[in-house]
mmCIF file of C-alpha atoms and ligand atoms in Angstrom:
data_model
loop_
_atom_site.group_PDB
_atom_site.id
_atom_site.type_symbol
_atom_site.label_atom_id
_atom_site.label_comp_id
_atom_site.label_asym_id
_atom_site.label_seq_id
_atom_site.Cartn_x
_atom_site.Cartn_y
_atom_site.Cartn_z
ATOM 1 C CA UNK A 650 6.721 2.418 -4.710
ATOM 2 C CA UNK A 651 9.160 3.079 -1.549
ATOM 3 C CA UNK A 652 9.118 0.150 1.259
ATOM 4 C CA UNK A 653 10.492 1.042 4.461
ATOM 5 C CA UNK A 654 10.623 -1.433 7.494
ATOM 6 C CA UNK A 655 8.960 0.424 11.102
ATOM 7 C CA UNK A 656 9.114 -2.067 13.012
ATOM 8 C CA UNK A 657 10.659 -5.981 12.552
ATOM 9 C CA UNK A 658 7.316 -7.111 12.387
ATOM 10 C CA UNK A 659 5.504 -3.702 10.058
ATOM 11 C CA UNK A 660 6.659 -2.397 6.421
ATOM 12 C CA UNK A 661 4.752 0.626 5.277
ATOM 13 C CA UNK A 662 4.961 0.490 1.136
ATOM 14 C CA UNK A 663 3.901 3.581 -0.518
ATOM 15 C CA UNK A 664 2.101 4.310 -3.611
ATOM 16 C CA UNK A 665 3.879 7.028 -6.279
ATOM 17 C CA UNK A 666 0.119 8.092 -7.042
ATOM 18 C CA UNK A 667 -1.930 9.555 -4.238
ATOM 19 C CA UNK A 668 0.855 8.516 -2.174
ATOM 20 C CA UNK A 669 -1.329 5.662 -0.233
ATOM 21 C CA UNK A 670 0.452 3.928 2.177
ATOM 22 C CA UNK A 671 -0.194 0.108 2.269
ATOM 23 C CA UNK A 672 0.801 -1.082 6.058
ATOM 24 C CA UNK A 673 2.053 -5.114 6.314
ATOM 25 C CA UNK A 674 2.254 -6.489 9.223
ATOM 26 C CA UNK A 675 3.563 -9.772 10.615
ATOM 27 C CA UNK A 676 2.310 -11.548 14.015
ATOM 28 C CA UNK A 677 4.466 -14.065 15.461
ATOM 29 C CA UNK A 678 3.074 -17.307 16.538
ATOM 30 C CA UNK A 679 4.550 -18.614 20.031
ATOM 31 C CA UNK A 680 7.037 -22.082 19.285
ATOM 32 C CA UNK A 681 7.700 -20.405 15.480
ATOM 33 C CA UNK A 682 11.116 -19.327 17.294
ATOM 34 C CA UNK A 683 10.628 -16.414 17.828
ATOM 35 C CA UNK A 684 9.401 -15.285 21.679
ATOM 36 C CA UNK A 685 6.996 -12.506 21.998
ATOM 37 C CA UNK A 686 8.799 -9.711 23.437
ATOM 38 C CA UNK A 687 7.017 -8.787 26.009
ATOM 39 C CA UNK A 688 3.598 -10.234 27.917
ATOM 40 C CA UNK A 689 0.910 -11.700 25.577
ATOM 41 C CA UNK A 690 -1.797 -9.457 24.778
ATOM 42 C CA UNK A 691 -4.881 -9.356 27.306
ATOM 43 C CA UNK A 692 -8.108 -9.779 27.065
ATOM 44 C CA UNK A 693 -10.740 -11.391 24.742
ATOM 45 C CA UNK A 694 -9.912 -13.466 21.649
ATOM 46 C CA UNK A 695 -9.704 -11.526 18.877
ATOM 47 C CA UNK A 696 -12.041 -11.667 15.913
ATOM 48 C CA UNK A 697 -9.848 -14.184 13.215
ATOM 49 C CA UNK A 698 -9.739 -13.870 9.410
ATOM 50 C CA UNK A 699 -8.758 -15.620 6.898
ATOM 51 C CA UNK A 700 -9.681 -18.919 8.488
ATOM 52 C CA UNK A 701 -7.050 -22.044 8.795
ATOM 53 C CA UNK A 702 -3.284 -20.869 8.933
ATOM 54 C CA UNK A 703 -1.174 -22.685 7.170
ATOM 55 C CA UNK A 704 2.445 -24.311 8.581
ATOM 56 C CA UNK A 705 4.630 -21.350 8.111
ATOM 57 C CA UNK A 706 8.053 -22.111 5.906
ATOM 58 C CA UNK A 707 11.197 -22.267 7.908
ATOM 59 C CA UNK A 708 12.432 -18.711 8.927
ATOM 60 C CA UNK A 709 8.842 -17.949 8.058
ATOM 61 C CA UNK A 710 6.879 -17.025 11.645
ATOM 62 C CA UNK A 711 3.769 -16.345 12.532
ATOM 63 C CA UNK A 712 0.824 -14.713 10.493
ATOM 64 C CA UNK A 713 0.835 -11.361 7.838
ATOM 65 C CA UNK A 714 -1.618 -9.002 7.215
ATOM 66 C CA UNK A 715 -1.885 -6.638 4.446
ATOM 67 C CA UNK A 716 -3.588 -3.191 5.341
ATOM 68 C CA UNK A 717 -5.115 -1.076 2.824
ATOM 69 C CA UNK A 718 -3.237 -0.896 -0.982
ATOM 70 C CA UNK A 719 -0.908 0.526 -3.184
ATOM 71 C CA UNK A 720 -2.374 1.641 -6.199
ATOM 72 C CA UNK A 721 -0.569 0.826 -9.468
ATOM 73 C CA UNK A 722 -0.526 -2.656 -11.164
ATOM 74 C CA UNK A 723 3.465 -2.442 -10.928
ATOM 75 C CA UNK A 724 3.116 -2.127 -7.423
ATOM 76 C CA UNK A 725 0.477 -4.600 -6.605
ATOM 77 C CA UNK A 726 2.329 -7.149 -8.467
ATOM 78 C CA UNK A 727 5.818 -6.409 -6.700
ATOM 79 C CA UNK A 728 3.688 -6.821 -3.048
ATOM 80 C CA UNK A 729 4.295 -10.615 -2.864
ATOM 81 C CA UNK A 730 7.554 -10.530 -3.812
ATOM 82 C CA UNK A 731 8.370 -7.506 -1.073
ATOM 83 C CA UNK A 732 6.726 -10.243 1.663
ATOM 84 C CA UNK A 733 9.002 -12.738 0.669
ATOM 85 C CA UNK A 734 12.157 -10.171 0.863
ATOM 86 C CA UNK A 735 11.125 -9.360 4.262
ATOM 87 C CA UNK A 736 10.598 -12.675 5.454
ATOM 88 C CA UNK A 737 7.287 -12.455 6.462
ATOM 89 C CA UNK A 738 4.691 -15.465 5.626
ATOM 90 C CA UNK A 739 2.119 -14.808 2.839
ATOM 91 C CA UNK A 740 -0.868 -12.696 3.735
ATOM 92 C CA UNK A 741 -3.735 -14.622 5.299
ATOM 93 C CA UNK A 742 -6.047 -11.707 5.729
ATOM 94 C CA UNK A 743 -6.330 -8.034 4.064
ATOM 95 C CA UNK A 744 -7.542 -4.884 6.082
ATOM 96 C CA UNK A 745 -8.896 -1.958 4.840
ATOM 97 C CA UNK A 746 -9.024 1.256 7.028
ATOM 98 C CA UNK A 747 -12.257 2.809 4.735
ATOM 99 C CA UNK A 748 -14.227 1.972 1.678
ATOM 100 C CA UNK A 749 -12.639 4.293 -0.654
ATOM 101 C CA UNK A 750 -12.033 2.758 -3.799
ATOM 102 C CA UNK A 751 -7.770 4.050 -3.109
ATOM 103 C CA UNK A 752 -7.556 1.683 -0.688
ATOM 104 C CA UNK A 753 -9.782 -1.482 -1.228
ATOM 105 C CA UNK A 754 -6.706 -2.871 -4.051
ATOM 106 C CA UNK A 755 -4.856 -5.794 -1.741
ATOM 107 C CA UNK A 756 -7.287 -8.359 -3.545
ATOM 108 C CA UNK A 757 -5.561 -7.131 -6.858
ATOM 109 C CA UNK A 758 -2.155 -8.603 -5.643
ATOM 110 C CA UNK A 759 -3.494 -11.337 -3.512
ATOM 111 C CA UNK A 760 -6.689 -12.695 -5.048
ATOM 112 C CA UNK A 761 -7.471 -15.487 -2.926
ATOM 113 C CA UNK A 762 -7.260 -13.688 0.392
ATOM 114 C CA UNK A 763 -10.290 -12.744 2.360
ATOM 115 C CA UNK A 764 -11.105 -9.054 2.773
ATOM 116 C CA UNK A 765 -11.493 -8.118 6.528
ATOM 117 C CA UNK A 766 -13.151 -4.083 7.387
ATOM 118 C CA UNK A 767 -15.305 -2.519 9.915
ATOM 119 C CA UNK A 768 -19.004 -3.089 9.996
ATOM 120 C CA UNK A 769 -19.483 0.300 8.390
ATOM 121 C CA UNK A 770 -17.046 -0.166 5.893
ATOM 122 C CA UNK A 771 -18.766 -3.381 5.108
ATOM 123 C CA UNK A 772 -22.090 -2.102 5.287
ATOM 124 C CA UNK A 773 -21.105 0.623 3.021
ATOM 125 C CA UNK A 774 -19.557 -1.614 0.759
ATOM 126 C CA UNK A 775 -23.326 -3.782 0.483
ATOM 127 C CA UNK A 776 -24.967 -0.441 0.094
ATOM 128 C CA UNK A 777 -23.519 0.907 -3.436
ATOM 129 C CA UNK A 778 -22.021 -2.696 -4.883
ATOM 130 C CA UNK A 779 -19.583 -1.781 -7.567
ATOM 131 C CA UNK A 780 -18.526 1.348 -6.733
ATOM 132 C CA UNK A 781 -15.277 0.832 -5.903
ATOM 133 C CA UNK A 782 -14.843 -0.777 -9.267
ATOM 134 C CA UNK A 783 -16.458 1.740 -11.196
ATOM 135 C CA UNK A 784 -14.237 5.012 -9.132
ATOM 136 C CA UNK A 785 -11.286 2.644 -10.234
ATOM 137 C CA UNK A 786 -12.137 2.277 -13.887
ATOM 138 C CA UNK A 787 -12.539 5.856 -13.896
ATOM 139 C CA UNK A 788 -9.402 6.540 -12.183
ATOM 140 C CA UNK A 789 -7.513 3.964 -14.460
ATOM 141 C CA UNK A 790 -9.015 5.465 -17.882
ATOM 142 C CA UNK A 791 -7.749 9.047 -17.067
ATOM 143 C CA UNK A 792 -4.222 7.596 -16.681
ATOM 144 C CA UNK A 793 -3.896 4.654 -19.589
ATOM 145 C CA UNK A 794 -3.545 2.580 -16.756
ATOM 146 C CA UNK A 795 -4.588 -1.243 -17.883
ATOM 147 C CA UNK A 796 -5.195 -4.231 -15.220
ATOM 148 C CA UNK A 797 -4.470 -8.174 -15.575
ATOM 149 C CA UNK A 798 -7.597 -8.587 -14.372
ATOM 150 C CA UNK A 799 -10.863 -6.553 -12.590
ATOM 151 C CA UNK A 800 -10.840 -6.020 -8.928
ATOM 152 C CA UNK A 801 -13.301 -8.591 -6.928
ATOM 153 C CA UNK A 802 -13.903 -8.050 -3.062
ATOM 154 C CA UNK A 803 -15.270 -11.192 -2.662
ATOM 155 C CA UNK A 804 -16.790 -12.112 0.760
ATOM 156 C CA UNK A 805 -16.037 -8.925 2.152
ATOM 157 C CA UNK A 806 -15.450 -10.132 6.628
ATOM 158 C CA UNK A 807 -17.138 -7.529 8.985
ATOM 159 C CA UNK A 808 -15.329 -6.895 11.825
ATOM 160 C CA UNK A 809 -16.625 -5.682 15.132
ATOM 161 C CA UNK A 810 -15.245 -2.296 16.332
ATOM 162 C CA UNK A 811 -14.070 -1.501 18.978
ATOM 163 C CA UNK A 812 -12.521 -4.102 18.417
ATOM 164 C CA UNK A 813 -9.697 -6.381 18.388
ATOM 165 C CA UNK A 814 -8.488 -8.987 15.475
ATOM 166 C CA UNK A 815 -5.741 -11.484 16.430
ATOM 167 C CA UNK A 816 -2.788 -11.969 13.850
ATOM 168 C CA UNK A 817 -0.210 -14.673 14.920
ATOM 169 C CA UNK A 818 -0.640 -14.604 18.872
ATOM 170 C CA UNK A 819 -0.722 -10.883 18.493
ATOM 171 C CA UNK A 820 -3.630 -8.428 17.915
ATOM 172 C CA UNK A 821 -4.483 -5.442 16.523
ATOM 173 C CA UNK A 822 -6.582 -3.133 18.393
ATOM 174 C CA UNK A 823 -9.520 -1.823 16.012
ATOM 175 C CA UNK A 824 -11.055 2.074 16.551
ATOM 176 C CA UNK A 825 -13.936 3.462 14.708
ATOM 177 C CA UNK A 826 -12.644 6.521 12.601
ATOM 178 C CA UNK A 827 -15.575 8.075 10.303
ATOM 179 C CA UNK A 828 -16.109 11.372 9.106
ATOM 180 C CA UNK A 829 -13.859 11.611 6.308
ATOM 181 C CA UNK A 830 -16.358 8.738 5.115
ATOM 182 C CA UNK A 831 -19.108 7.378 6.879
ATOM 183 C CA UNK A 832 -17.289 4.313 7.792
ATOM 184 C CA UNK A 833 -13.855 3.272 8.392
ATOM 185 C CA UNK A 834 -11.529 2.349 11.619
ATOM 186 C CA UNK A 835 -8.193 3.165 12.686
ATOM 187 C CA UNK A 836 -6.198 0.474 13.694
ATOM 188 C CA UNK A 837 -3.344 0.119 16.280
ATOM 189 C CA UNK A 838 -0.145 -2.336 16.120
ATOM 190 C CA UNK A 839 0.066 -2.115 20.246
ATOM 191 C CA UNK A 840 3.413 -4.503 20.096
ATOM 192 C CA UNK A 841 5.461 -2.338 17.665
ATOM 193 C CA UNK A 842 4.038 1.185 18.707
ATOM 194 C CA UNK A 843 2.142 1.763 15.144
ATOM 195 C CA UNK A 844 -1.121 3.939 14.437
ATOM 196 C CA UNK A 845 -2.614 2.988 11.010
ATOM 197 C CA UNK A 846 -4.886 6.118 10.993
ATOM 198 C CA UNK A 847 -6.852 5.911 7.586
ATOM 199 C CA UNK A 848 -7.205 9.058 5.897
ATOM 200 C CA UNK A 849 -6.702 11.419 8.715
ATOM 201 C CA UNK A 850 -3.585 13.174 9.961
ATOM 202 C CA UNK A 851 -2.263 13.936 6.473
ATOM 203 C CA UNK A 852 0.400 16.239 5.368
ATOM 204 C CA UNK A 853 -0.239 15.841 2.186
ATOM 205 C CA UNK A 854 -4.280 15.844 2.470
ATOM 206 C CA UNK A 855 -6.318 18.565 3.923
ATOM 207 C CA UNK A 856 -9.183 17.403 6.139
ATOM 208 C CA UNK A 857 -11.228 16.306 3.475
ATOM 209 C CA UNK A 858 -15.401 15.094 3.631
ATOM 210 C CA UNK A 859 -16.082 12.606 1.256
ATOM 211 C CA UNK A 860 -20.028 11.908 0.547
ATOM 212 C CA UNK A 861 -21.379 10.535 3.279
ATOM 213 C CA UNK A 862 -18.643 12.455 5.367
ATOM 214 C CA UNK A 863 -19.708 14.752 8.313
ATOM 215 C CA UNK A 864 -17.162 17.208 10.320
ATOM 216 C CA UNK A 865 -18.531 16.388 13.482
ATOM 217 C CA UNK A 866 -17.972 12.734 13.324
ATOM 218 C CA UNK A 867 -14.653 13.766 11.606
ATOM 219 C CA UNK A 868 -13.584 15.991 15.072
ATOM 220 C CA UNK A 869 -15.066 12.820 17.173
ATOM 221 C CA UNK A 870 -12.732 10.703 15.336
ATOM 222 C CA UNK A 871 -9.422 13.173 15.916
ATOM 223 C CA UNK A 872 -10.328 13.143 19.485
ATOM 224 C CA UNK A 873 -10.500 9.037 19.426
ATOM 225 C CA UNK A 874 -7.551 9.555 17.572
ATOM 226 C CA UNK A 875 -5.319 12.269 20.374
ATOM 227 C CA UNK A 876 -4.393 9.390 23.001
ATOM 228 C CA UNK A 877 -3.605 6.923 20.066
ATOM 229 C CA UNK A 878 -1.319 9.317 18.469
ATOM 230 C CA UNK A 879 0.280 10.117 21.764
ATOM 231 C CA UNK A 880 1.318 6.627 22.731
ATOM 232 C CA UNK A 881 2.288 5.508 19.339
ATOM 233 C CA UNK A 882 6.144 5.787 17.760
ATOM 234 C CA UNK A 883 5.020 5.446 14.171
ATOM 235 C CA UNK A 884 1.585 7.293 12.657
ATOM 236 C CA UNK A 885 0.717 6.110 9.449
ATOM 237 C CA UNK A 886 -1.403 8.344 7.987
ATOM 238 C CA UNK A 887 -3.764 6.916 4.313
ATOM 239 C CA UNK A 888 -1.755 9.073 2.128
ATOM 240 C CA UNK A 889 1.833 11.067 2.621
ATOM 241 C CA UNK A 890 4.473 10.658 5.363
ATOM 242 C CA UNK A 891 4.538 8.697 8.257
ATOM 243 C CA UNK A 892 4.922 11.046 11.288
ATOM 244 C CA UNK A 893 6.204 10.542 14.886
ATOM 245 C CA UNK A 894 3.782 11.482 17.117
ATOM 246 C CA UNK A 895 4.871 15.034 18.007
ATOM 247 C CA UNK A 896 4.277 16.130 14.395
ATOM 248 C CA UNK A 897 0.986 14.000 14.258
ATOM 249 C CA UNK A 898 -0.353 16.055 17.205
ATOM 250 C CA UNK A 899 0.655 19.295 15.472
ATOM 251 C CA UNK A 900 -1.289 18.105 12.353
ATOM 252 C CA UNK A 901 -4.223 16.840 14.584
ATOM 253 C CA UNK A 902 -4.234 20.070 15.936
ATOM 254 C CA UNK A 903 -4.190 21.809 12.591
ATOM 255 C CA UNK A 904 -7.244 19.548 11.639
ATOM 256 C CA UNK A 905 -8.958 20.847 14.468
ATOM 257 C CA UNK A 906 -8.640 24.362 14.080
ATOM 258 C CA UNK A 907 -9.333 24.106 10.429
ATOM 259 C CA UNK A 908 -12.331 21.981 11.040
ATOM 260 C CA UNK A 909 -13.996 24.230 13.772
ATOM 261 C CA UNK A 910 -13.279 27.496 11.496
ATOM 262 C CA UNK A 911 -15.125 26.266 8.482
ATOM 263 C CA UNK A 912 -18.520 27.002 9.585
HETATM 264 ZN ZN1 ZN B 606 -7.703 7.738 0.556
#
């Protein structure tokens, strides 16, 4: 697994198979010592997961997230340690851009914490119970690969979106991005310039229509997705390299063209 730091407050870990990118990110709380650079956030208050947040240890501000998952045990079980390298407080809530099984593993390294998705990824999730578990098993048998224990979603949190979801004082800014699956949401780090796209905007993945996927959803969300990419420093695509947003645009653009051809 290869960690590299975006952003003070995002790491982007990611996974030697598939090469998933798991996305952590940290939100400061105001009179932790550190000042928000910049003004707070407008708006509405953001949807909260997770529940009560604990007093963070010294030199330990504000609030983490953990978006989406590495996927092998090794790596799941180095996750808490990587937190606590980077100084950031342990995760209170877990995100995951889609319901594909590649990216629903955060509960393996951090069973207590609460799950957190769009409504479609949640509603997806209550539609075909166990699947996840069962396209891991499968997965996991055709490598050897053994677990410590069997993945549990628990309560999995629906969250509204469009939406936003406070972290810290900060918030993430939730967008609905479907088509590659029926459900799923993009998610935007406004304060450090980061677009956590879910599996779109690949180098490494072709536009790709998983059951339940449709291509014109898919080209509605790549349109959602143009003014994110423009405005953002840092795309973070589900699998491959992250991409500045010059190269993201060539890719969405790619997408496109390849999308509209295939008739
Ligand atoms: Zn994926």
């Amino acid at each position: 697994m290869r960690a590299v730091s975006l952003h003070r407050d995002v790491l982007v870990a990611t996974s030697a198979v598939l090469q998933v990118n798991c996305v952590i990110v940290r939100g400061v709380v105001a009179g932790d010592g550190e000042a928000l650079d910049g003004p707070a956030q407008a708006g509405g208050p953001g949807e909260s997961i997770g529940g009560a947040r604990e007093a963070p240890a010294p030199g330990q501000a504000g609030e983490t997230f953990v978006i989406d998952s590495p996927v092998l045990p090794d790596e799941l079980a180095t996750l808490p340690a990587l937190l606590e390298q980077a100084r950031f407080p342990a995760p209170s809530g877990l995100l995951a851009t889609h319901g594909d099984w590649d990216h629903l593993l955060g509960r393996l390294a951090f069973p207590g914490v609460a799950l957190g998705c769009a409504e479609s990824t949640a509603e997806r999730l209550q539609a075909a119970p166990g699947e996840a578990q069962r396209e891991l098993r499968a997965f996991d048998k055709g490598l050897l690969i053994e677990r410590p224990r069997p993945l549990a979603l628990g309560s999995v949190q629906a969250l509204p979106v469009p939406g936003r979801c406070a972290v810290g004082d900060r918030e993430l800014e939730l967008y609905p991005a479907d088509g590659h699956t029926p459900d799923g949401m993009a998610i935007v780090i406004p304060w450090a310039r980061v677009l956590v796209a879910g599996d779109y905007l690949s180098t490494v993945e072709p536009p790709t229509l998983n059951d339940g996927g449709s291509r014109e959803a898919y080209l509605a969300t790549l349109e959602r997705l143009r003014p994110l990419v423009a405005s953002a420093e840092h795309i973070v695509p589900g699998h491959g390299p992250v991409l500045n947003a010059a190269r993201a645009l060539e890719v969405l653009e790619e997408n496109v063209a390849s999308l509209t051809q295939a008739t």
